[in-house]
PDB file of C-alpha atoms in Angstrom:
ATOM      1  CA  UNK A 184     -14.560 -96.035 -11.650  1.00 73.00           C
ATOM      2  CA  UNK A 185     -11.601 -96.378 -13.776  1.00 81.00           C
ATOM      3  CA  UNK A 186      -9.296 -99.010 -14.902  1.00 90.00           C
ATOM      4  CA  UNK A 187      -7.227 -99.105 -17.633  1.00 95.00           C
ATOM      5  CA  UNK A 188      -5.226-102.548 -19.114  1.00 97.00           C
ATOM      6  CA  UNK A 189      -1.477-101.827 -21.017  1.00 98.00           C
ATOM      7  CA  UNK A 190       0.985-104.538 -21.316  1.00 98.00           C
ATOM      8  CA  UNK A 191       3.637-104.540 -18.513  1.00 97.00           C
ATOM      9  CA  UNK A 192       6.739-104.888 -20.975  1.00 98.00           C
ATOM     10  CA  UNK A 193       7.587-104.501 -24.451  1.00 98.00           C
ATOM     11  CA  UNK A 194      11.044-104.947 -26.236  1.00 98.00           C
ATOM     12  CA  UNK A 195      11.693-103.753 -29.693  1.00 97.00           C
ATOM     13  CA  UNK A 196      14.744-103.236 -31.755  1.00 97.00           C
ATOM     14  CA  UNK A 197      16.346-100.041 -32.331  1.00 98.00           C
ATOM     15  CA  UNK A 198      15.153 -98.492 -35.596  1.00 98.00           C
ATOM     16  CA  UNK A 199      11.883-100.776 -35.595  1.00 98.00           C
ATOM     17  CA  UNK A 200       8.449 -99.423 -34.822  1.00 98.00           C
ATOM     18  CA  UNK A 201       6.274-100.524 -31.386  1.00 98.00           C
ATOM     19  CA  UNK A 202       2.796-100.174 -30.930  1.00 98.00           C
ATOM     20  CA  UNK A 203       1.769-100.021 -27.208  1.00 98.00           C
ATOM     21  CA  UNK A 204      -2.035-100.821 -26.630  1.00 98.00           C
ATOM     22  CA  UNK A 205      -4.456 -99.676 -24.058  1.00 98.00           C
ATOM     23  CA  UNK A 206      -7.772-100.546 -23.038  1.00 98.00           C
ATOM     24  CA  UNK A 207      -9.969 -98.682 -20.622  1.00 96.00           C
ATOM     25  CA  UNK A 208     -13.048 -98.659 -18.589  1.00 92.00           C
ATOM     26  CA  UNK A 209     -14.663 -95.695 -17.395  1.00 87.00           C
ATOM     27  CA  UNK A 210     -17.963 -93.855 -15.950  1.00 81.00           C
ATOM     28  CA  UNK A 211     -18.020 -91.158 -18.558  1.00 83.00           C
ATOM     29  CA  UNK A 212     -15.047 -90.443 -21.058  1.00 88.00           C
ATOM     30  CA  UNK A 213     -13.565 -87.245 -22.253  1.00 89.00           C
ATOM     31  CA  UNK A 214      -9.732 -88.327 -23.448  1.00 93.00           C
ATOM     32  CA  UNK A 215      -7.020 -90.653 -23.430  1.00 96.00           C
ATOM     33  CA  UNK A 216      -3.124 -89.312 -22.726  1.00 96.00           C
ATOM     34  CA  UNK A 217      -0.004 -90.835 -22.826  1.00 98.00           C
ATOM     35  CA  UNK A 218       3.099 -89.841 -20.836  1.00 98.00           C
ATOM     36  CA  UNK A 219       6.522 -91.281 -20.905  1.00 98.00           C
ATOM     37  CA  UNK A 220       8.755 -91.506 -18.058  1.00 98.00           C
ATOM     38  CA  UNK A 221      12.441 -92.757 -17.659  1.00 97.00           C
ATOM     39  CA  UNK A 222      13.894 -94.484 -14.635  1.00 95.00           C
ATOM     40  CA  UNK A 223      13.946 -92.142 -11.684  1.00 93.00           C
ATOM     41  CA  UNK A 224      12.435 -89.286 -13.709  1.00 95.00           C
ATOM     42  CA  UNK A 225       9.304 -87.168 -14.182  1.00 96.00           C
ATOM     43  CA  UNK A 226       6.315 -88.532 -16.299  1.00 97.00           C
ATOM     44  CA  UNK A 227       6.188 -86.074 -19.427  1.00 97.00           C
ATOM     45  CA  UNK A 228       3.082 -85.450 -21.488  1.00 96.00           C
ATOM     46  CA  UNK A 229       3.562 -87.112 -25.108  1.00 97.00           C
ATOM     47  CA  UNK A 230      -0.246 -86.775 -26.322  1.00 96.00           C
ATOM     48  CA  UNK A 231      -4.026 -86.626 -25.824  1.00 95.00           C
ATOM     49  CA  UNK A 232      -6.832 -88.024 -27.918  1.00 96.00           C
ATOM     50  CA  UNK A 233     -10.650 -86.894 -27.189  1.00 94.00           C
ATOM     51  CA  UNK A 234     -11.762 -87.747 -30.657  1.00 96.00           C
ATOM     52  CA  UNK A 235     -11.365 -90.758 -32.829  1.00 97.00           C
ATOM     53  CA  UNK A 236      -8.530 -91.301 -34.922  1.00 97.00           C
ATOM     54  CA  UNK A 237      -4.801 -90.748 -35.165  1.00 97.00           C
ATOM     55  CA  UNK A 238      -2.640 -87.974 -33.957  1.00 95.00           C
ATOM     56  CA  UNK A 239       0.977 -87.633 -34.953  1.00 94.00           C
ATOM     57  CA  UNK A 240       4.030 -85.688 -33.160  1.00 90.00           C
ATOM     58  CA  UNK A 241       7.025 -86.328 -34.684  1.00 93.00           C
ATOM     59  CA  UNK A 242       8.161 -90.122 -34.290  1.00 96.00           C
ATOM     60  CA  UNK A 243       5.494 -90.679 -31.732  1.00 97.00           C
ATOM     61  CA  UNK A 244       1.508 -91.321 -33.018  1.00 97.00           C
ATOM     62  CA  UNK A 245      -1.393 -91.872 -30.704  1.00 98.00           C
ATOM     63  CA  UNK A 246      -4.872 -93.636 -31.810  1.00 98.00           C
ATOM     64  CA  UNK A 247      -8.152 -93.721 -30.223  1.00 98.00           C
ATOM     65  CA  UNK A 248     -11.358 -95.647 -30.822  1.00 98.00           C
ATOM     66  CA  UNK A 249     -14.033 -94.523 -28.465  1.00 96.00           C
ATOM     67  CA  UNK A 250     -16.384 -97.169 -29.648  1.00 96.00           C
ATOM     68  CA  UNK A 251     -14.056 -99.881 -28.880  1.00 96.00           C
ATOM     69  CA  UNK A 252     -12.485 -98.007 -25.315  1.00 96.00           C
ATOM     70  CA  UNK A 253      -9.054 -98.683 -26.925  1.00 97.00           C
ATOM     71  CA  UNK A 254      -6.350 -96.778 -27.842  1.00 98.00           C
ATOM     72  CA  UNK A 255      -2.529 -97.181 -28.586  1.00 98.00           C
ATOM     73  CA  UNK A 256       0.491 -95.000 -28.862  1.00 98.00           C
ATOM     74  CA  UNK A 257       2.755 -95.954 -31.814  1.00 98.00           C
ATOM     75  CA  UNK A 258       6.838 -95.042 -31.629  1.00 98.00           C
ATOM     76  CA  UNK A 259       8.586 -95.128 -34.932  1.00 97.00           C
ATOM     77  CA  UNK A 260      12.182 -95.101 -35.705  1.00 98.00           C
ATOM     78  CA  UNK A 261      13.033 -96.539 -32.345  1.00 98.00           C
ATOM     79  CA  UNK A 262      16.207 -95.025 -30.599  1.00 98.00           C
ATOM     80  CA  UNK A 263      17.697 -95.997 -27.316  1.00 98.00           C
ATOM     81  CA  UNK A 264      16.758 -93.022 -25.793  1.00 98.00           C
ATOM     82  CA  UNK A 265      13.221 -94.083 -26.084  1.00 98.00           C
ATOM     83  CA  UNK A 266      13.646 -96.972 -23.211  1.00 98.00           C
ATOM     84  CA  UNK A 267      11.065 -95.737 -20.750  1.00 98.00           C
ATOM     85  CA  UNK A 268       7.870 -96.567 -19.154  1.00 98.00           C
ATOM     86  CA  UNK A 269       4.920 -95.523 -20.804  1.00 98.00           C
ATOM     87  CA  UNK A 270       1.585 -94.709 -19.011  1.00 98.00           C
ATOM     88  CA  UNK A 271      -1.677 -94.293 -20.822  1.00 98.00           C
ATOM     89  CA  UNK A 272      -4.213 -91.973 -18.650  1.00 96.00           C
ATOM     90  CA  UNK A 273      -8.105 -91.873 -19.011  1.00 94.00           C
ATOM     91  CA  UNK A 274      -9.903 -88.737 -18.441  1.00 89.00           C
ATOM     92  CA  UNK A 275     -13.522 -89.538 -17.001  1.00 81.00           C
ATOM     93  CA  UNK A 276     -15.639 -88.858 -14.121  1.00 71.00           C
ATOM     94  CA  UNK A 277     -15.985 -85.350 -12.891  1.00 71.00           C
ATOM     95  CA  UNK A 278     -14.053 -84.342 -10.115  1.00 68.00           C
ATOM     96  CA  UNK A 279     -15.431 -81.238  -9.341  1.00 67.00           C
ATOM     97  CA  UNK A 280     -14.716 -77.401 -10.307  1.00 62.00           C
ATOM     98  CA  UNK A 281     -15.305 -78.300 -14.131  1.00 59.00           C
ATOM     99  CA  UNK A 282     -12.393 -81.204 -14.033  1.00 67.00           C
ATOM    100  CA  UNK A 283     -12.442 -84.760 -14.651  1.00 73.00           C
ATOM    101  CA  UNK A 284     -10.354 -87.343 -13.054  1.00 80.00           C
ATOM    102  CA  UNK A 285      -7.258 -88.348 -14.512  1.00 87.00           C
ATOM    103  CA  UNK A 286      -6.377 -91.929 -13.769  1.00 92.00           C
ATOM    104  CA  UNK A 287      -3.363 -93.730 -15.083  1.00 96.00           C
ATOM    105  CA  UNK A 288      -2.649 -97.151 -16.018  1.00 97.00           C
ATOM    106  CA  UNK A 289       0.025 -99.098 -14.760  1.00 97.00           C
ATOM    107  CA  UNK A 290       2.579 -98.501 -17.446  1.00 98.00           C
ATOM    108  CA  UNK A 291       4.338-100.743 -20.010  1.00 98.00           C
ATOM    109  CA  UNK A 292       8.188-100.820 -19.833  1.00 98.00           C
ATOM    110  CA  UNK A 293       9.817-100.335 -23.483  1.00 98.00           C
ATOM    111  CA  UNK A 294      13.208-101.770 -23.639  1.00 98.00           C
ATOM    112  CA  UNK A 295      14.891-100.799 -27.106  1.00 98.00           C
ATOM    113  CA  UNK A 296      18.060-103.197 -27.975  1.00 97.00           C
ATOM    114  CA  UNK A 297      20.676-102.710 -30.430  1.00 96.00           C
TER     115      UNK A 297
ATOM    116  CA  UNK B 172      11.151 -71.690 -18.068  1.00 67.00           C
ATOM    117  CA  UNK B 173      11.555 -73.230 -14.808  1.00 84.00           C
ATOM    118  CA  UNK B 174       9.931 -76.546 -14.345  1.00 95.00           C
ATOM    119  CA  UNK B 175       8.013 -77.855 -11.429  1.00 97.00           C
ATOM    120  CA  UNK B 176      10.439 -77.525  -8.243  1.00 97.00           C
ATOM    121  CA  UNK B 177      10.138 -80.225  -5.402  1.00 98.00           C
ATOM    122  CA  UNK B 178      12.143 -80.860  -2.533  1.00 97.00           C
ATOM    123  CA  UNK B 179      13.892 -82.890  -0.809  1.00 98.00           C
ATOM    124  CA  UNK B 180      14.590 -85.677  -3.525  1.00 97.00           C
ATOM    125  CA  UNK B 181      15.020 -88.080  -1.192  1.00 98.00           C
ATOM    126  CA  UNK B 182      14.058 -88.819   2.264  1.00 98.00           C
ATOM    127  CA  UNK B 183      14.383 -91.927   4.453  1.00 98.00           C
ATOM    128  CA  UNK B 184      12.244 -91.723   7.905  1.00 98.00           C
ATOM    129  CA  UNK B 185      11.484 -94.123  10.659  1.00 98.00           C
ATOM    130  CA  UNK B 186       7.741 -95.426  10.825  1.00 97.00           C
ATOM    131  CA  UNK B 187       5.544 -93.069  13.070  1.00 97.00           C
ATOM    132  CA  UNK B 188       7.673 -89.991  12.502  1.00 98.00           C
ATOM    133  CA  UNK B 189       6.492 -87.005  10.328  1.00 98.00           C
ATOM    134  CA  UNK B 190       7.826 -85.762   6.929  1.00 98.00           C
ATOM    135  CA  UNK B 191       6.840 -83.096   4.690  1.00 98.00           C
ATOM    136  CA  UNK B 192       7.347 -82.390   1.051  1.00 98.00           C
ATOM    137  CA  UNK B 193       7.122 -79.216  -0.653  1.00 98.00           C
ATOM    138  CA  UNK B 194       6.232 -78.175  -4.469  1.00 98.00           C
ATOM    139  CA  UNK B 195       6.820 -75.193  -6.689  1.00 97.00           C
ATOM    140  CA  UNK B 196       4.854 -75.240  -9.670  1.00 97.00           C
ATOM    141  CA  UNK B 197       5.203 -73.400 -12.733  1.00 97.00           C
ATOM    142  CA  UNK B 198       4.675 -69.839 -12.810  1.00 95.00           C
ATOM    143  CA  UNK B 199       0.969 -69.008 -13.687  1.00 93.00           C
ATOM    144  CA  UNK B 200      -0.082 -72.589 -13.278  1.00 95.00           C
ATOM    145  CA  UNK B 201      -3.262 -72.395 -11.283  1.00 93.00           C
ATOM    146  CA  UNK B 202      -3.955 -75.864 -10.835  1.00 94.00           C
ATOM    147  CA  UNK B 203      -1.947 -77.968  -8.724  1.00 96.00           C
ATOM    148  CA  UNK B 204      -1.578 -81.805  -8.366  1.00 96.00           C
ATOM    149  CA  UNK B 205       0.011 -84.444  -5.703  1.00 97.00           C
ATOM    150  CA  UNK B 206       0.337 -87.779  -6.928  1.00 97.00           C
ATOM    151  CA  UNK B 207       1.666 -91.228  -5.395  1.00 98.00           C
ATOM    152  CA  UNK B 208       3.639 -93.558  -7.640  1.00 98.00           C
ATOM    153  CA  UNK B 209       4.296 -96.957  -5.795  1.00 97.00           C
ATOM    154  CA  UNK B 210       6.962 -98.955  -7.519  1.00 95.00           C
ATOM    155  CA  UNK B 211       5.312-100.291 -10.962  1.00 93.00           C
ATOM    156  CA  UNK B 212       2.304 -98.413 -10.831  1.00 96.00           C
ATOM    157  CA  UNK B 213       1.049 -95.339 -12.298  1.00 97.00           C
ATOM    158  CA  UNK B 214       0.762 -92.276 -10.390  1.00 97.00           C
ATOM    159  CA  UNK B 215      -2.618 -92.069  -8.495  1.00 96.00           C
ATOM    160  CA  UNK B 216      -3.836 -88.702  -7.657  1.00 94.00           C
ATOM    161  CA  UNK B 217      -3.887 -87.754  -3.742  1.00 96.00           C
ATOM    162  CA  UNK B 218      -5.418 -83.892  -3.824  1.00 95.00           C
ATOM    163  CA  UNK B 219      -5.926 -81.183  -6.678  1.00 94.00           C
ATOM    164  CA  UNK B 220      -5.875 -77.479  -5.855  1.00 94.00           C
ATOM    165  CA  UNK B 221      -7.473 -74.945  -7.732  1.00 91.00           C
ATOM    166  CA  UNK B 222      -5.667 -71.845  -6.639  1.00 92.00           C
ATOM    167  CA  UNK B 223      -5.623 -72.060  -3.229  1.00 92.00           C
ATOM    168  CA  UNK B 224      -8.748 -74.656  -2.754  1.00 92.00           C
ATOM    169  CA  UNK B 225      -8.612 -78.378  -2.580  1.00 92.00           C
ATOM    170  CA  UNK B 226     -11.509 -79.244  -4.805  1.00 87.00           C
ATOM    171  CA  UNK B 227     -10.559 -83.193  -5.176  1.00 87.00           C
ATOM    172  CA  UNK B 228      -9.013 -84.850  -2.024  1.00 89.00           C
ATOM    173  CA  UNK B 229     -11.402 -88.404  -2.248  1.00 86.00           C
ATOM    174  CA  UNK B 230      -8.097 -90.056  -2.424  1.00 89.00           C
ATOM    175  CA  UNK B 231      -6.150 -88.612   0.319  1.00 93.00           C
ATOM    176  CA  UNK B 232      -5.660 -90.453   3.743  1.00 92.00           C
ATOM    177  CA  UNK B 233      -7.033 -87.581   5.627  1.00 91.00           C
ATOM    178  CA  UNK B 234      -6.103 -89.496   9.175  1.00 95.00           C
ATOM    179  CA  UNK B 235      -2.353 -88.887   8.383  1.00 97.00           C
ATOM    180  CA  UNK B 236      -1.917 -86.880   5.225  1.00 97.00           C
ATOM    181  CA  UNK B 237      -2.472 -83.268   4.979  1.00 97.00           C
ATOM    182  CA  UNK B 238      -1.932 -80.641   2.411  1.00 97.00           C
ATOM    183  CA  UNK B 239      -1.843 -76.970   2.041  1.00 96.00           C
ATOM    184  CA  UNK B 240      -1.167 -74.419  -0.922  1.00 96.00           C
ATOM    185  CA  UNK B 241      -0.902 -70.786   0.732  1.00 84.00           C
ATOM    186  CA  UNK B 242      -1.447 -67.958  -1.369  1.00 88.00           C
ATOM    187  CA  UNK B 243      -2.349 -70.456  -4.243  1.00 87.00           C
ATOM    188  CA  UNK B 244       1.153 -71.142  -5.496  1.00 94.00           C
ATOM    189  CA  UNK B 245       3.780 -73.323  -3.104  1.00 97.00           C
ATOM    190  CA  UNK B 246       2.114 -76.471  -1.597  1.00 98.00           C
ATOM    191  CA  UNK B 247       2.975 -78.738   1.101  1.00 98.00           C
ATOM    192  CA  UNK B 248       2.234 -82.348   1.346  1.00 98.00           C
ATOM    193  CA  UNK B 249       2.393 -83.849   4.987  1.00 98.00           C
ATOM    194  CA  UNK B 250       2.299 -87.393   6.227  1.00 98.00           C
ATOM    195  CA  UNK B 251       2.050 -88.055  10.360  1.00 97.00           C
ATOM    196  CA  UNK B 252       2.887 -90.369  11.416  1.00 97.00           C
ATOM    197  CA  UNK B 253       4.255 -92.064   8.503  1.00 97.00           C
ATOM    198  CA  UNK B 254       3.758 -95.973   8.116  1.00 97.00           C
ATOM    199  CA  UNK B 255       5.788 -98.542   6.045  1.00 97.00           C
ATOM    200  CA  UNK B 256       3.061 -98.721   3.288  1.00 97.00           C
ATOM    201  CA  UNK B 257       4.123 -94.652   2.626  1.00 98.00           C
ATOM    202  CA  UNK B 258       6.940 -95.823   0.665  1.00 98.00           C
ATOM    203  CA  UNK B 259       6.480 -94.575  -2.662  1.00 98.00           C
ATOM    204  CA  UNK B 260       7.660 -91.604  -4.859  1.00 98.00           C
ATOM    205  CA  UNK B 261       5.439 -88.227  -4.541  1.00 98.00           C
ATOM    206  CA  UNK B 262       5.096 -86.565  -7.290  1.00 98.00           C
ATOM    207  CA  UNK B 263       3.790 -82.952  -7.351  1.00 98.00           C
ATOM    208  CA  UNK B 264       2.253 -81.570 -10.878  1.00 97.00           C
ATOM    209  CA  UNK B 265       0.660 -78.335 -12.127  1.00 96.00           C
ATOM    210  CA  UNK B 266      -1.432 -77.461 -15.431  1.00 94.00           C
ATOM    211  CA  UNK B 267      -2.465 -73.992 -16.580  1.00 92.00           C
ATOM    212  CA  UNK B 268      -6.204 -74.853 -15.699  1.00 87.00           C
ATOM    213  CA  UNK B 269      -8.607 -77.726 -14.579  1.00 81.00           C
ATOM    214  CA  UNK B 270      -9.541 -78.719 -17.990  1.00 82.00           C
ATOM    215  CA  UNK B 271      -6.072 -78.440 -19.137  1.00 85.00           C
ATOM    216  CA  UNK B 272      -4.804 -82.078 -20.496  1.00 86.00           C
ATOM    217  CA  UNK B 273      -1.179 -81.358 -20.508  1.00 93.00           C
ATOM    218  CA  UNK B 274      -0.072 -81.756 -17.145  1.00 95.00           C
ATOM    219  CA  UNK B 275       3.990 -81.056 -16.025  1.00 97.00           C
ATOM    220  CA  UNK B 276       5.356 -83.232 -13.460  1.00 98.00           C
ATOM    221  CA  UNK B 277       8.081 -82.472 -10.942  1.00 97.00           C
ATOM    222  CA  UNK B 278      10.975 -84.955 -10.291  1.00 96.00           C
ATOM    223  CA  UNK B 279       9.690 -86.467  -7.097  1.00 97.00           C
ATOM    224  CA  UNK B 280      10.325 -87.135  -3.641  1.00 98.00           C
ATOM    225  CA  UNK B 281      11.217 -90.856  -3.166  1.00 98.00           C
ATOM    226  CA  UNK B 282      10.245 -91.647   0.343  1.00 98.00           C
ATOM    227  CA  UNK B 283      11.450 -94.593   2.497  1.00 98.00           C
ATOM    228  CA  UNK B 284       9.877 -95.384   5.589  1.00 98.00           C
ATOM    229  CA  UNK B 285      11.933 -98.090   7.877  1.00 97.00           C
TER     230      UNK B 285
END
């Protein structure tokens, strides 16, 4: 099966940089995704890493180390609107029809303060 | 482009009553997912469809839950009878195909069972 660990809460100051870590255990690994979810809203896709290294998309970057079963999401120049829950999700374990299971972590609630 | 549409947004029912949720995925998306999200947790997959075929329903409590996706477009998830523990947000998501790592989520249906 799959399991993921990420901090439950993080607080950071507007304009600062914050890193949200995620460690995972999986039977077979194909990639790590990050989703953002505002209270009462739908999860929205942020990034996906299948290979080791850093992927950058604007203010957000995501890193993966497959040998360490570890990844992180880096948010720069924090804005108040970044206050939300962030979920890492691992793709691993064959689930049929050419696809693999996507298992979500419990999420990290980020609070951005002035 | 219209996103994933779900209805109703909120539903309150008494235990032992039936309930149904409806989802219309993004046009052209062949893969449809139903997730359940409990408070403070990440989404958990209930069932995945490739067109009209359910290809991964290993997490669906089949004694009370059922789903269908007629004609490979809209989908309905039903619970009968509902239990107190079914209170959660039911999310529908879609993607172009089973290997597409970006899933698009709808706003969800918040179910409260009293």
